[in-house]
Amino acid sequence: MACDRQRKLIPLAAGHDLTAAEFREFDEHLRSCLSCYREYREYQEVLALLDPLRAPESPAAPDGLVDEIMAEVQEAGRAGARAPRPGSLRARWAHLVPGALPIAAALVLFCGAGLLYLASRGGGDQRLPRIPAGFGDPATRVVHDVTPLAPADEFGGILVIPERLRPGKLRYVGPAPSFETEPLPPARLRQVSDRNDF
Amino acid sequence: MAAVSFLSLRAKNRSMKDRKSGASEPPAAGLATDGEIIRACQAGDESAFASLVERYSGRAYWVAHGLLGDQDEARDIVQEAFLRVYRALDRFDFDQSFYTWLYRIVVNLAIDRLRKLSRSRSVSLDDVGEPAGSSAEAAPGRRMEAAETGVEVREVLARLPDKYRTVMVLRELNGLSCKEIAGIVRSSHATVRWRLHVARKYFRDEWERRKQRGRGGRANHGL
Ligand SMILES: [Zn+2]
């Protein structure tokens, strides 16, 4: 019976993940149980296969990565894409009326897009612009240069501009900090996942 | 008895594996804390953000690389993670540590990327780390063998369901403690320990199966 209980601890013991109390009991058992001891060794040998894949102790970023990140960040900074400060009107809106912002923004922009669509009917391109979801504020907005945007995954999130529509930009003017989107580099032209937890 | 000496031998390795993320350690004298840096960022100091990137991009890269097993994908994920951090920094919750938040974003992005990539994607030998102890003078045959083993190890890891692989990678490859992992994956300490138990058991059983198949294959070939 004791053996059954201790055997269950072997995978954790092999990676040194037992509590002090568990370890004492396990260590004691191993002194008298060859079968558990062998299995424990087997686990350790198999886990040692992972050693070559381990991260270095104090890993430096690969060459150029810091610069690449900062270039992207500076670009995002120029586009004014920082999230609202807690307590800002934009943040309070988002907090107090969750879900209202995207809907209101979609409605307003849908109207704008409809007008633009009508205006462009005579031209060669009759595609109805897609409406950005989760973007904008119900107060005031000015849309320049008619840029249909793929949905941003969250308010203030990354905007994805279809390649065919570049260079285009959308200006948002509201009670919270105004910002204007920049045409995004190709690397950013993809739908981002909404699985982030912030 | 042998078990005693063996356990104490392994204790030496423990300190190597249990190296901390480094993130939770207090900064050296003269260096700003993460909280101070984040407040400077919130006040609009872009160079402060650069110091966050310098402090954490290396570790974040290795977390992504551990999960994805691909250098370019890992770089891409880390870039995207920092961009998200930058955009959301004004909403940072000072009750949690910065690295827990960053690693969570990295892990989530990497898991998403894995799902998008073909599950049957093969692992390139170039993406397997140089085995410890191997050197330029090592025999080419031995290095090749070690690299092949690395590919197989990656394949076995890749077969683990996401939540088990995440825990396995953060613990085994990145040396994070179960408690740190619990914060990153937003689970309890007990859940992380359970997942680690399952993941190691799966890893060991799958490795044994492969070895058996290999032996069987060679035996058949010999006949
Ligand atoms: Zn036993």
JSON list of N, CA, C and O in Angstrom, two decimals, chain A residues 8 11 17 22 27 31 40-42 44 49 54-55 59 63 68 72 74 81-83 85-86 190 192-193 195-197, chain B residues 1 6-7 10 19 41-42 46 57 62 75 79-80 83-84 86-87 90 108 112 171-173 186 193 197 200-201 204 207:
[
{"chain": "A", "resi": 8, "resn": "LYS", "atom": "N", "xyz": [3.16, 6.81, -6.89]},
{"chain": "A", "resi": 8, "resn": "LYS", "atom": "CA", "xyz": [2.46, 7.93, -7.54]},
{"chain": "A", "resi": 8, "resn": "LYS", "atom": "C", "xyz": [3.26, 9.23, -7.46]},
{"chain": "A", "resi": 8, "resn": "LYS", "atom": "O", "xyz": [3.03, 10.16, -8.22]},
{"chain": "A", "resi": 11, "resn": "PRO", "atom": "N", "xyz": [6.82, 10.67, -10.56]},
{"chain": "A", "resi": 11, "resn": "PRO", "atom": "CA", "xyz": [7.03, 11.70, -11.60]},
{"chain": "A", "resi": 11, "resn": "PRO", "atom": "C", "xyz": [7.38, 13.07, -11.01]},
{"chain": "A", "resi": 11, "resn": "PRO", "atom": "O", "xyz": [8.22, 13.78, -11.55]},
{"chain": "A", "resi": 17, "resn": "ASP", "atom": "N", "xyz": [9.94, 18.04, -7.32]},
{"chain": "A", "resi": 17, "resn": "ASP", "atom": "CA", "xyz": [8.75, 18.85, -7.08]},
{"chain": "A", "resi": 17, "resn": "ASP", "atom": "C", "xyz": [7.92, 18.34, -5.92]},
{"chain": "A", "resi": 17, "resn": "ASP", "atom": "O", "xyz": [6.71, 18.57, -5.87]},
{"chain": "A", "resi": 22, "resn": "GLU", "atom": "N", "xyz": [6.63, 15.35, 1.80]},
{"chain": "A", "resi": 22, "resn": "GLU", "atom": "CA", "xyz": [6.54, 14.26, 0.80]},
{"chain": "A", "resi": 22, "resn": "GLU", "atom": "C", "xyz": [7.91, 13.68, 0.53]},
{"chain": "A", "resi": 22, "resn": "GLU", "atom": "O", "xyz": [8.08, 12.47, 0.42]},
{"chain": "A", "resi": 27, "resn": "ASP", "atom": "N", "xyz": [11.86, 9.51, 0.31]},
{"chain": "A", "resi": 27, "resn": "ASP", "atom": "CA", "xyz": [13.27, 9.15, 0.49]},
{"chain": "A", "resi": 27, "resn": "ASP", "atom": "C", "xyz": [13.40, 7.92, 1.37]},
{"chain": "A", "resi": 27, "resn": "ASP", "atom": "O", "xyz": [14.13, 6.98, 1.07]},
{"chain": "A", "resi": 31, "resn": "ARG", "atom": "N", "xyz": [14.74, 3.86, 0.25]},
{"chain": "A", "resi": 31, "resn": "ARG", "atom": "CA", "xyz": [15.82, 3.10, 0.90]},
{"chain": "A", "resi": 31, "resn": "ARG", "atom": "C", "xyz": [15.50, 1.61, 0.95]},
{"chain": "A", "resi": 31, "resn": "ARG", "atom": "O", "xyz": [16.40, 0.79, 1.05]},
{"chain": "A", "resi": 40, "resn": "TYR", "atom": "N", "xyz": [12.14, 5.43, -10.34]},
{"chain": "A", "resi": 40, "resn": "TYR", "atom": "CA", "xyz": [12.57, 6.82, -10.09]},
{"chain": "A", "resi": 40, "resn": "TYR", "atom": "C", "xyz": [13.76, 7.17, -10.99]},
{"chain": "A", "resi": 40, "resn": "TYR", "atom": "O", "xyz": [13.80, 8.22, -11.63]},
{"chain": "A", "resi": 41, "resn": "ARG", "atom": "N", "xyz": [14.72, 6.25, -11.07]},
{"chain": "A", "resi": 41, "resn": "ARG", "atom": "CA", "xyz": [15.91, 6.49, -11.91]},
{"chain": "A", "resi": 41, "resn": "ARG", "atom": "C", "xyz": [15.51, 6.57, -13.38]},
{"chain": "A", "resi": 41, "resn": "ARG", "atom": "O", "xyz": [16.04, 7.41, -14.12]},
{"chain": "A", "resi": 42, "resn": "GLU", "atom": "N", "xyz": [14.60, 5.70, -13.76]},
{"chain": "A", "resi": 42, "resn": "GLU", "atom": "CA", "xyz": [14.15, 5.73, -15.18]},
{"chain": "A", "resi": 42, "resn": "GLU", "atom": "C", "xyz": [13.56, 7.09, -15.53]},
{"chain": "A", "resi": 42, "resn": "GLU", "atom": "O", "xyz": [13.85, 7.67, -16.56]},
{"chain": "A", "resi": 44, "resn": "GLN", "atom": "N", "xyz": [14.16, 9.89, -14.10]},
{"chain": "A", "resi": 44, "resn": "GLN", "atom": "CA", "xyz": [15.20, 10.92, -14.13]},
{"chain": "A", "resi": 44, "resn": "GLN", "atom": "C", "xyz": [16.00, 10.86, -15.43]},
{"chain": "A", "resi": 44, "resn": "GLN", "atom": "O", "xyz": [16.35, 11.89, -16.00]},
{"chain": "A", "resi": 49, "resn": "LEU", "atom": "N", "xyz": [16.66, 13.92, -20.84]},
{"chain": "A", "resi": 49, "resn": "LEU", "atom": "CA", "xyz": [16.67, 14.13, -22.30]},
{"chain": "A", "resi": 49, "resn": "LEU", "atom": "C", "xyz": [16.31, 15.58, -22.64]},
{"chain": "A", "resi": 49, "resn": "LEU", "atom": "O", "xyz": [16.63, 16.09, -23.71]},
{"chain": "A", "resi": 54, "resn": "ARG", "atom": "N", "xyz": [17.00, 23.07, -22.61]},
{"chain": "A", "resi": 54, "resn": "ARG", "atom": "CA", "xyz": [16.74, 24.08, -21.58]},
{"chain": "A", "resi": 54, "resn": "ARG", "atom": "C", "xyz": [17.25, 25.45, -21.96]},
{"chain": "A", "resi": 54, "resn": "ARG", "atom": "O", "xyz": [18.27, 25.59, -22.62]},
{"chain": "A", "resi": 55, "resn": "ALA", "atom": "N", "xyz": [16.54, 26.44, -21.46]},
{"chain": "A", "resi": 55, "resn": "ALA", "atom": "CA", "xyz": [16.96, 27.83, -21.67]},
{"chain": "A", "resi": 55, "resn": "ALA", "atom": "C", "xyz": [18.26, 28.07, -20.91]},
{"chain": "A", "resi": 55, "resn": "ALA", "atom": "O", "xyz": [18.46, 27.48, -19.86]},
{"chain": "A", "resi": 59, "resn": "PRO", "atom": "N", "xyz": [19.45, 34.15, -20.05]},
{"chain": "A", "resi": 59, "resn": "PRO", "atom": "CA", "xyz": [19.41, 34.26, -21.52]},
{"chain": "A", "resi": 59, "resn": "PRO", "atom": "C", "xyz": [19.36, 35.71, -21.99]},
{"chain": "A", "resi": 59, "resn": "PRO", "atom": "O", "xyz": [18.56, 36.50, -21.50]},
{"chain": "A", "resi": 63, "resn": "ASP", "atom": "N", "xyz": [20.14, 38.25, -31.20]},
{"chain": "A", "resi": 63, "resn": "ASP", "atom": "CA", "xyz": [20.62, 39.48, -31.86]},
{"chain": "A", "resi": 63, "resn": "ASP", "atom": "C", "xyz": [19.50, 40.23, -32.57]},
{"chain": "A", "resi": 63, "resn": "ASP", "atom": "O", "xyz": [18.74, 39.63, -33.34]},
{"chain": "A", "resi": 68, "resn": "GLU", "atom": "N", "xyz": [14.22, 45.29, -32.83]},
{"chain": "A", "resi": 68, "resn": "GLU", "atom": "CA", "xyz": [12.98, 45.04, -33.61]},
{"chain": "A", "resi": 68, "resn": "GLU", "atom": "C", "xyz": [11.76, 45.37, -32.77]},
{"chain": "A", "resi": 68, "resn": "GLU", "atom": "O", "xyz": [10.80, 45.98, -33.25]},
{"chain": "A", "resi": 72, "resn": "GLU", "atom": "N", "xyz": [8.92, 48.43, -33.42]},
{"chain": "A", "resi": 72, "resn": "GLU", "atom": "CA", "xyz": [7.46, 48.22, -33.48]},
{"chain": "A", "resi": 72, "resn": "GLU", "atom": "C", "xyz": [6.74, 49.08, -32.46]},
{"chain": "A", "resi": 72, "resn": "GLU", "atom": "O", "xyz": [5.69, 49.65, -32.72]},
{"chain": "A", "resi": 74, "resn": "GLN", "atom": "N", "xyz": [7.80, 51.88, -31.13]},
{"chain": "A", "resi": 74, "resn": "GLN", "atom": "CA", "xyz": [7.83, 53.31, -31.50]},
{"chain": "A", "resi": 74, "resn": "GLN", "atom": "C", "xyz": [6.78, 53.60, -32.58]},
{"chain": "A", "resi": 74, "resn": "GLN", "atom": "O", "xyz": [6.12, 54.63, -32.56]},
{"chain": "A", "resi": 81, "resn": "ALA", "atom": "N", "xyz": [-1.39, 54.36, -30.17]},
{"chain": "A", "resi": 81, "resn": "ALA", "atom": "CA", "xyz": [-2.21, 53.18, -29.88]},
{"chain": "A", "resi": 81, "resn": "ALA", "atom": "C", "xyz": [-2.11, 52.69, -28.45]},
{"chain": "A", "resi": 81, "resn": "ALA", "atom": "O", "xyz": [-2.38, 51.54, -28.18]},
{"chain": "A", "resi": 82, "resn": "ARG", "atom": "N", "xyz": [-1.71, 53.55, -27.54]},
{"chain": "A", "resi": 82, "resn": "ARG", "atom": "CA", "xyz": [-1.67, 53.11, -26.15]},
{"chain": "A", "resi": 82, "resn": "ARG", "atom": "C", "xyz": [-3.09, 52.93, -25.62]},
{"chain": "A", "resi": 82, "resn": "ARG", "atom": "O", "xyz": [-4.02, 53.64, -26.00]},
{"chain": "A", "resi": 83, "resn": "ALA", "atom": "N", "xyz": [-3.26, 51.98, -24.72]},
{"chain": "A", "resi": 83, "resn": "ALA", "atom": "CA", "xyz": [-4.58, 51.73, -24.14]},
{"chain": "A", "resi": 83, "resn": "ALA", "atom": "C", "xyz": [-4.94, 52.88, -23.20]},
{"chain": "A", "resi": 83, "resn": "ALA", "atom": "O", "xyz": [-4.07, 53.61, -22.75]},
{"chain": "A", "resi": 85, "resn": "ARG", "atom": "N", "xyz": [-5.78, 55.13, -20.01]},
{"chain": "A", "resi": 85, "resn": "ARG", "atom": "CA", "xyz": [-5.43, 55.08, -18.61]},
{"chain": "A", "resi": 85, "resn": "ARG", "atom": "C", "xyz": [-6.66, 54.72, -17.80]},
{"chain": "A", "resi": 85, "resn": "ARG", "atom": "O", "xyz": [-7.75, 55.16, -18.15]},
{"chain": "A", "resi": 86, "resn": "PRO", "atom": "N", "xyz": [-6.51, 54.00, -16.72]},
{"chain": "A", "resi": 86, "resn": "PRO", "atom": "CA", "xyz": [-7.67, 53.74, -15.88]},
{"chain": "A", "resi": 86, "resn": "PRO", "atom": "C", "xyz": [-8.22, 55.08, -15.42]},
{"chain": "A", "resi": 86, "resn": "PRO", "atom": "O", "xyz": [-7.45, 55.96, -15.04]},
{"chain": "A", "resi": 190, "resn": "ARG", "atom": "N", "xyz": [-2.35, 41.05, -39.86]},
{"chain": "A", "resi": 190, "resn": "ARG", "atom": "CA", "xyz": [-3.00, 39.76, -39.68]},
{"chain": "A", "resi": 190, "resn": "ARG", "atom": "C", "xyz": [-3.92, 39.87, -38.48]},
{"chain": "A", "resi": 190, "resn": "ARG", "atom": "O", "xyz": [-3.76, 40.71, -37.62]},
{"chain": "A", "resi": 192, "resn": "VAL", "atom": "N", "xyz": [-5.30, 39.32, -35.10]},
{"chain": "A", "resi": 192, "resn": "VAL", "atom": "CA", "xyz": [-4.66, 38.86, -33.86]},
{"chain": "A", "resi": 192, "resn": "VAL", "atom": "C", "xyz": [-5.69, 38.10, -33.04]},
{"chain": "A", "resi": 192, "resn": "VAL", "atom": "O", "xyz": [-6.88, 38.31, -33.16]},
{"chain": "A", "resi": 193, "resn": "SER", "atom": "N", "xyz": [-5.19, 37.25, -32.25]},
{"chain": "A", "resi": 193, "resn": "SER", "atom": "CA", "xyz": [-6.08, 36.40, -31.48]},
{"chain": "A", "resi": 193, "resn": "SER", "atom": "C", "xyz": [-6.69, 37.19, -30.32]},
{"chain": "A", "resi": 193, "resn": "SER", "atom": "O", "xyz": [-6.15, 38.17, -29.86]},
{"chain": "A", "resi": 195, "resn": "ARG", "atom": "N", "xyz": [-7.19, 35.79, -27.48]},
{"chain": "A", "resi": 195, "resn": "ARG", "atom": "CA", "xyz": [-6.96, 34.96, -26.30]},
{"chain": "A", "resi": 195, "resn": "ARG", "atom": "C", "xyz": [-6.11, 35.63, -25.23]},
{"chain": "A", "resi": 195, "resn": "ARG", "atom": "O", "xyz": [-5.84, 35.05, -24.20]},
{"chain": "A", "resi": 196, "resn": "ASN", "atom": "N", "xyz": [-5.69, 36.84, -25.49]},
{"chain": "A", "resi": 196, "resn": "ASN", "atom": "CA", "xyz": [-4.89, 37.48, -24.46]},
{"chain": "A", "resi": 196, "resn": "ASN", "atom": "C", "xyz": [-5.76, 37.76, -23.24]},
{"chain": "A", "resi": 196, "resn": "ASN", "atom": "O", "xyz": [-6.95, 37.96, -23.35]},
{"chain": "A", "resi": 197, "resn": "ASP", "atom": "N", "xyz": [-5.13, 37.77, -22.14]},
{"chain": "A", "resi": 197, "resn": "ASP", "atom": "CA", "xyz": [-5.90, 37.83, -20.90]},
{"chain": "A", "resi": 197, "resn": "ASP", "atom": "C", "xyz": [-5.91, 39.21, -20.27]},
{"chain": "A", "resi": 197, "resn": "ASP", "atom": "O", "xyz": [-6.14, 39.34, -19.09]},
{"chain": "B", "resi": 1, "resn": "MET", "atom": "N", "xyz": [23.14, 3.56, 1.49]},
{"chain": "B", "resi": 1, "resn": "MET", "atom": "CA", "xyz": [22.75, 2.77, 0.32]},
{"chain": "B", "resi": 1, "resn": "MET", "atom": "C", "xyz": [22.72, 3.64, -0.92]},
{"chain": "B", "resi": 1, "resn": "MET", "atom": "O", "xyz": [22.74, 4.86, -0.87]},
{"chain": "B", "resi": 6, "resn": "PHE", "atom": "N", "xyz": [22.49, 8.74, -4.51]},
{"chain": "B", "resi": 6, "resn": "PHE", "atom": "CA", "xyz": [21.92, 9.20, -5.79]},
{"chain": "B", "resi": 6, "resn": "PHE", "atom": "C", "xyz": [21.05, 10.43, -5.59]},
{"chain": "B", "resi": 6, "resn": "PHE", "atom": "O", "xyz": [21.15, 11.40, -6.34]},
{"chain": "B", "resi": 7, "resn": "LEU", "atom": "N", "xyz": [20.23, 10.39, -4.57]},
{"chain": "B", "resi": 7, "resn": "LEU", "atom": "CA", "xyz": [19.37, 11.54, -4.31]},
{"chain": "B", "resi": 7, "resn": "LEU", "atom": "C", "xyz": [20.19, 12.79, -4.03]},
{"chain": "B", "resi": 7, "resn": "LEU", "atom": "O", "xyz": [19.87, 13.87, -4.50]},
{"chain": "B", "resi": 10, "resn": "ARG", "atom": "N", "xyz": [21.57, 14.16, -7.18]},
{"chain": "B", "resi": 10, "resn": "ARG", "atom": "CA", "xyz": [20.58, 14.89, -7.98]},
{"chain": "B", "resi": 10, "resn": "ARG", "atom": "C", "xyz": [20.28, 16.25, -7.39]},
{"chain": "B", "resi": 10, "resn": "ARG", "atom": "O", "xyz": [19.88, 17.16, -8.09]},
{"chain": "B", "resi": 19, "resn": "ARG", "atom": "N", "xyz": [16.68, 27.30, -11.21]},
{"chain": "B", "resi": 19, "resn": "ARG", "atom": "CA", "xyz": [17.06, 28.70, -11.34]},
{"chain": "B", "resi": 19, "resn": "ARG", "atom": "C", "xyz": [15.78, 29.46, -11.58]},
{"chain": "B", "resi": 19, "resn": "ARG", "atom": "O", "xyz": [14.89, 29.01, -12.28]},
{"chain": "B", "resi": 41, "resn": "CYS", "atom": "N", "xyz": [7.06, 54.42, -17.76]},
{"chain": "B", "resi": 41, "resn": "CYS", "atom": "CA", "xyz": [6.45, 54.17, -19.09]},
{"chain": "B", "resi": 41, "resn": "CYS", "atom": "C", "xyz": [5.09, 54.84, -19.16]},
{"chain": "B", "resi": 41, "resn": "CYS", "atom": "O", "xyz": [4.74, 55.47, -20.16]},
{"chain": "B", "resi": 42, "resn": "GLN", "atom": "N", "xyz": [4.34, 54.70, -18.08]},
{"chain": "B", "resi": 42, "resn": "GLN", "atom": "CA", "xyz": [2.99, 55.27, -18.07]},
{"chain": "B", "resi": 42, "resn": "GLN", "atom": "C", "xyz": [3.04, 56.79, -18.17]},
{"chain": "B", "resi": 42, "resn": "GLN", "atom": "O", "xyz": [2.12, 57.43, -18.67]},
{"chain": "B", "resi": 46, "resn": "GLU", "atom": "N", "xyz": [9.63, 56.54, -23.15]},
{"chain": "B", "resi": 46, "resn": "GLU", "atom": "CA", "xyz": [9.80, 55.39, -24.02]},
{"chain": "B", "resi": 46, "resn": "GLU", "atom": "C", "xyz": [11.08, 54.61, -23.71]},
{"chain": "B", "resi": 46, "resn": "GLU", "atom": "O", "xyz": [11.15, 53.40, -23.89]},
{"chain": "B", "resi": 57, "resn": "SER", "atom": "N", "xyz": [13.17, 40.38, -22.60]},
{"chain": "B", "resi": 57, "resn": "SER", "atom": "CA", "xyz": [12.96, 39.77, -23.92]},
{"chain": "B", "resi": 57, "resn": "SER", "atom": "C", "xyz": [13.69, 38.44, -24.07]},
{"chain": "B", "resi": 57, "resn": "SER", "atom": "O", "xyz": [13.20, 37.53, -24.74]},
{"chain": "B", "resi": 62, "resn": "TRP", "atom": "N", "xyz": [12.86, 32.60, -24.74]},
{"chain": "B", "resi": 62, "resn": "TRP", "atom": "CA", "xyz": [13.06, 31.17, -24.43]},
{"chain": "B", "resi": 62, "resn": "TRP", "atom": "C", "xyz": [11.77, 30.48, -24.01]},
{"chain": "B", "resi": 62, "resn": "TRP", "atom": "O", "xyz": [11.61, 29.28, -24.22]},
{"chain": "B", "resi": 75, "resn": "ARG", "atom": "N", "xyz": [10.67, 34.57, -32.04]},
{"chain": "B", "resi": 75, "resn": "ARG", "atom": "CA", "xyz": [10.95, 36.02, -32.15]},
{"chain": "B", "resi": 75, "resn": "ARG", "atom": "C", "xyz": [9.67, 36.79, -32.41]},
{"chain": "B", "resi": 75, "resn": "ARG", "atom": "O", "xyz": [9.39, 37.82, -31.81]},
{"chain": "B", "resi": 79, "resn": "GLN", "atom": "N", "xyz": [7.89, 39.65, -30.06]},
{"chain": "B", "resi": 79, "resn": "GLN", "atom": "CA", "xyz": [7.59, 41.01, -30.56]},
{"chain": "B", "resi": 79, "resn": "GLN", "atom": "C", "xyz": [6.14, 41.36, -30.33]},
{"chain": "B", "resi": 79, "resn": "GLN", "atom": "O", "xyz": [5.80, 42.44, -29.86]},
{"chain": "B", "resi": 80, "resn": "GLU", "atom": "N", "xyz": [5.28, 40.43, -30.70]},
{"chain": "B", "resi": 80, "resn": "GLU", "atom": "CA", "xyz": [3.85, 40.69, -30.55]},
{"chain": "B", "resi": 80, "resn": "GLU", "atom": "C", "xyz": [3.46, 40.86, -29.08]},
{"chain": "B", "resi": 80, "resn": "GLU", "atom": "O", "xyz": [2.65, 41.72, -28.73]},
{"chain": "B", "resi": 83, "resn": "LEU", "atom": "N", "xyz": [4.44, 44.25, -27.88]},
{"chain": "B", "resi": 83, "resn": "LEU", "atom": "CA", "xyz": [3.55, 45.26, -28.45]},
{"chain": "B", "resi": 83, "resn": "LEU", "atom": "C", "xyz": [2.24, 45.31, -27.66]},
{"chain": "B", "resi": 83, "resn": "LEU", "atom": "O", "xyz": [1.70, 46.37, -27.36]},
{"chain": "B", "resi": 84, "resn": "ARG", "atom": "N", "xyz": [1.75, 44.14, -27.31]},
{"chain": "B", "resi": 84, "resn": "ARG", "atom": "CA", "xyz": [0.51, 44.10, -26.51]},
{"chain": "B", "resi": 84, "resn": "ARG", "atom": "C", "xyz": [0.72, 44.70, -25.13]},
{"chain": "B", "resi": 84, "resn": "ARG", "atom": "O", "xyz": [-0.13, 45.40, -24.60]},
{"chain": "B", "resi": 86, "resn": "TYR", "atom": "N", "xyz": [2.85, 46.97, -24.38]},
{"chain": "B", "resi": 86, "resn": "TYR", "atom": "CA", "xyz": [2.96, 48.42, -24.58]},
{"chain": "B", "resi": 86, "resn": "TYR", "atom": "C", "xyz": [1.59, 49.06, -24.67]},
{"chain": "B", "resi": 86, "resn": "TYR", "atom": "O", "xyz": [1.32, 50.09, -24.06]},
{"chain": "B", "resi": 87, "resn": "ARG", "atom": "N", "xyz": [0.73, 48.42, -25.44]},
{"chain": "B", "resi": 87, "resn": "ARG", "atom": "CA", "xyz": [-0.60, 48.99, -25.65]},
{"chain": "B", "resi": 87, "resn": "ARG", "atom": "C", "xyz": [-1.45, 48.96, -24.38]},
{"chain": "B", "resi": 87, "resn": "ARG", "atom": "O", "xyz": [-2.36, 49.75, -24.22]},
{"chain": "B", "resi": 90, "resn": "ASP", "atom": "N", "xyz": [-0.92, 50.99, -19.56]},
{"chain": "B", "resi": 90, "resn": "ASP", "atom": "CA", "xyz": [-1.63, 51.93, -18.67]},
{"chain": "B", "resi": 90, "resn": "ASP", "atom": "C", "xyz": [-2.63, 51.22, -17.77]},
{"chain": "B", "resi": 90, "resn": "ASP", "atom": "O", "xyz": [-3.11, 51.79, -16.80]},
{"chain": "B", "resi": 108, "resn": "ASN", "atom": "N", "xyz": [0.09, 32.41, -24.14]},
{"chain": "B", "resi": 108, "resn": "ASN", "atom": "CA", "xyz": [-1.17, 32.38, -24.88]},
{"chain": "B", "resi": 108, "resn": "ASN", "atom": "C", "xyz": [-0.96, 32.60, -26.38]},
{"chain": "B", "resi": 108, "resn": "ASN", "atom": "O", "xyz": [-1.58, 31.92, -27.21]},
{"chain": "B", "resi": 112, "resn": "ASP", "atom": "N", "xyz": [-1.69, 29.80, -29.29]},
{"chain": "B", "resi": 112, "resn": "ASP", "atom": "CA", "xyz": [-2.52, 30.14, -30.46]},
{"chain": "B", "resi": 112, "resn": "ASP", "atom": "C", "xyz": [-1.77, 29.85, -31.75]},
{"chain": "B", "resi": 112, "resn": "ASP", "atom": "O", "xyz": [-2.32, 29.31, -32.70]},
{"chain": "B", "resi": 171, "resn": "ARG", "atom": "N", "xyz": [8.31, 24.44, -16.68]},
{"chain": "B", "resi": 171, "resn": "ARG", "atom": "CA", "xyz": [9.05, 23.83, -15.57]},
{"chain": "B", "resi": 171, "resn": "ARG", "atom": "C", "xyz": [10.40, 23.27, -16.03]},
{"chain": "B", "resi": 171, "resn": "ARG", "atom": "O", "xyz": [11.44, 23.58, -15.47]},
{"chain": "B", "resi": 172, "resn": "GLU", "atom": "N", "xyz": [10.34, 22.41, -17.05]},
{"chain": "B", "resi": 172, "resn": "GLU", "atom": "CA", "xyz": [11.56, 21.69, -17.44]},
{"chain": "B", "resi": 172, "resn": "GLU", "atom": "C", "xyz": [12.53, 22.54, -18.25]},
{"chain": "B", "resi": 172, "resn": "GLU", "atom": "O", "xyz": [13.72, 22.42, -18.09]},
{"chain": "B", "resi": 173, "resn": "LEU", "atom": "N", "xyz": [12.01, 23.32, -19.16]},
{"chain": "B", "resi": 173, "resn": "LEU", "atom": "CA", "xyz": [12.90, 24.06, -20.05]},
{"chain": "B", "resi": 173, "resn": "LEU", "atom": "C", "xyz": [13.21, 25.47, -19.54]},
{"chain": "B", "resi": 173, "resn": "LEU", "atom": "O", "xyz": [14.25, 26.02, -19.84]},
{"chain": "B", "resi": 186, "resn": "ARG", "atom": "N", "xyz": [-2.77, 30.84, -14.52]},
{"chain": "B", "resi": 186, "resn": "ARG", "atom": "CA", "xyz": [-3.97, 31.13, -13.73]},
{"chain": "B", "resi": 186, "resn": "ARG", "atom": "C", "xyz": [-4.66, 29.87, -13.23]},
{"chain": "B", "resi": 186, "resn": "ARG", "atom": "O", "xyz": [-5.87, 29.65, -13.46]},
{"chain": "B", "resi": 193, "resn": "ARG", "atom": "N", "xyz": [0.79, 21.09, -10.24]},
{"chain": "B", "resi": 193, "resn": "ARG", "atom": "CA", "xyz": [1.51, 19.86, -9.86]},
{"chain": "B", "resi": 193, "resn": "ARG", "atom": "C", "xyz": [0.87, 18.64, -10.50]},
{"chain": "B", "resi": 193, "resn": "ARG", "atom": "O", "xyz": [1.56, 17.73, -10.97]},
{"chain": "B", "resi": 197, "resn": "HIS", "atom": "N", "xyz": [2.65, 16.13, -13.15]},
{"chain": "B", "resi": 197, "resn": "HIS", "atom": "CA", "xyz": [2.67, 14.68, -12.92]},
{"chain": "B", "resi": 197, "resn": "HIS", "atom": "C", "xyz": [2.21, 13.94, -14.20]},
{"chain": "B", "resi": 197, "resn": "HIS", "atom": "O", "xyz": [2.88, 13.03, -14.68]},
{"chain": "B", "resi": 200, "resn": "ARG", "atom": "N", "xyz": [4.74, 14.46, -17.18]},
{"chain": "B", "resi": 200, "resn": "ARG", "atom": "CA", "xyz": [5.98, 13.67, -17.09]},
{"chain": "B", "resi": 200, "resn": "ARG", "atom": "C", "xyz": [5.70, 12.19, -17.35]},
{"chain": "B", "resi": 200, "resn": "ARG", "atom": "O", "xyz": [6.48, 11.50, -17.99]},
{"chain": "B", "resi": 201, "resn": "LYS", "atom": "N", "xyz": [4.56, 11.73, -16.85]},
{"chain": "B", "resi": 201, "resn": "LYS", "atom": "CA", "xyz": [4.21, 10.32, -17.05]},
{"chain": "B", "resi": 201, "resn": "LYS", "atom": "C", "xyz": [3.99, 10.07, -18.55]},
{"chain": "B", "resi": 201, "resn": "LYS", "atom": "O", "xyz": [4.48, 9.10, -19.10]},
{"chain": "B", "resi": 204, "resn": "ARG", "atom": "N", "xyz": [7.36, 10.18, -20.39]},
{"chain": "B", "resi": 204, "resn": "ARG", "atom": "CA", "xyz": [8.17, 8.98, -20.16]},
{"chain": "B", "resi": 204, "resn": "ARG", "atom": "C", "xyz": [7.58, 7.77, -20.91]},
{"chain": "B", "resi": 204, "resn": "ARG", "atom": "O", "xyz": [8.29, 7.04, -21.59]},
{"chain": "B", "resi": 207, "resn": "TRP", "atom": "N", "xyz": [8.07, 8.10, -24.62]},
{"chain": "B", "resi": 207, "resn": "TRP", "atom": "CA", "xyz": [9.48, 7.88, -24.97]},
{"chain": "B", "resi": 207, "resn": "TRP", "atom": "C", "xyz": [9.80, 6.39, -24.97]},
{"chain": "B", "resi": 207, "resn": "TRP", "atom": "O", "xyz": [10.48, 5.89, -25.87]}
]
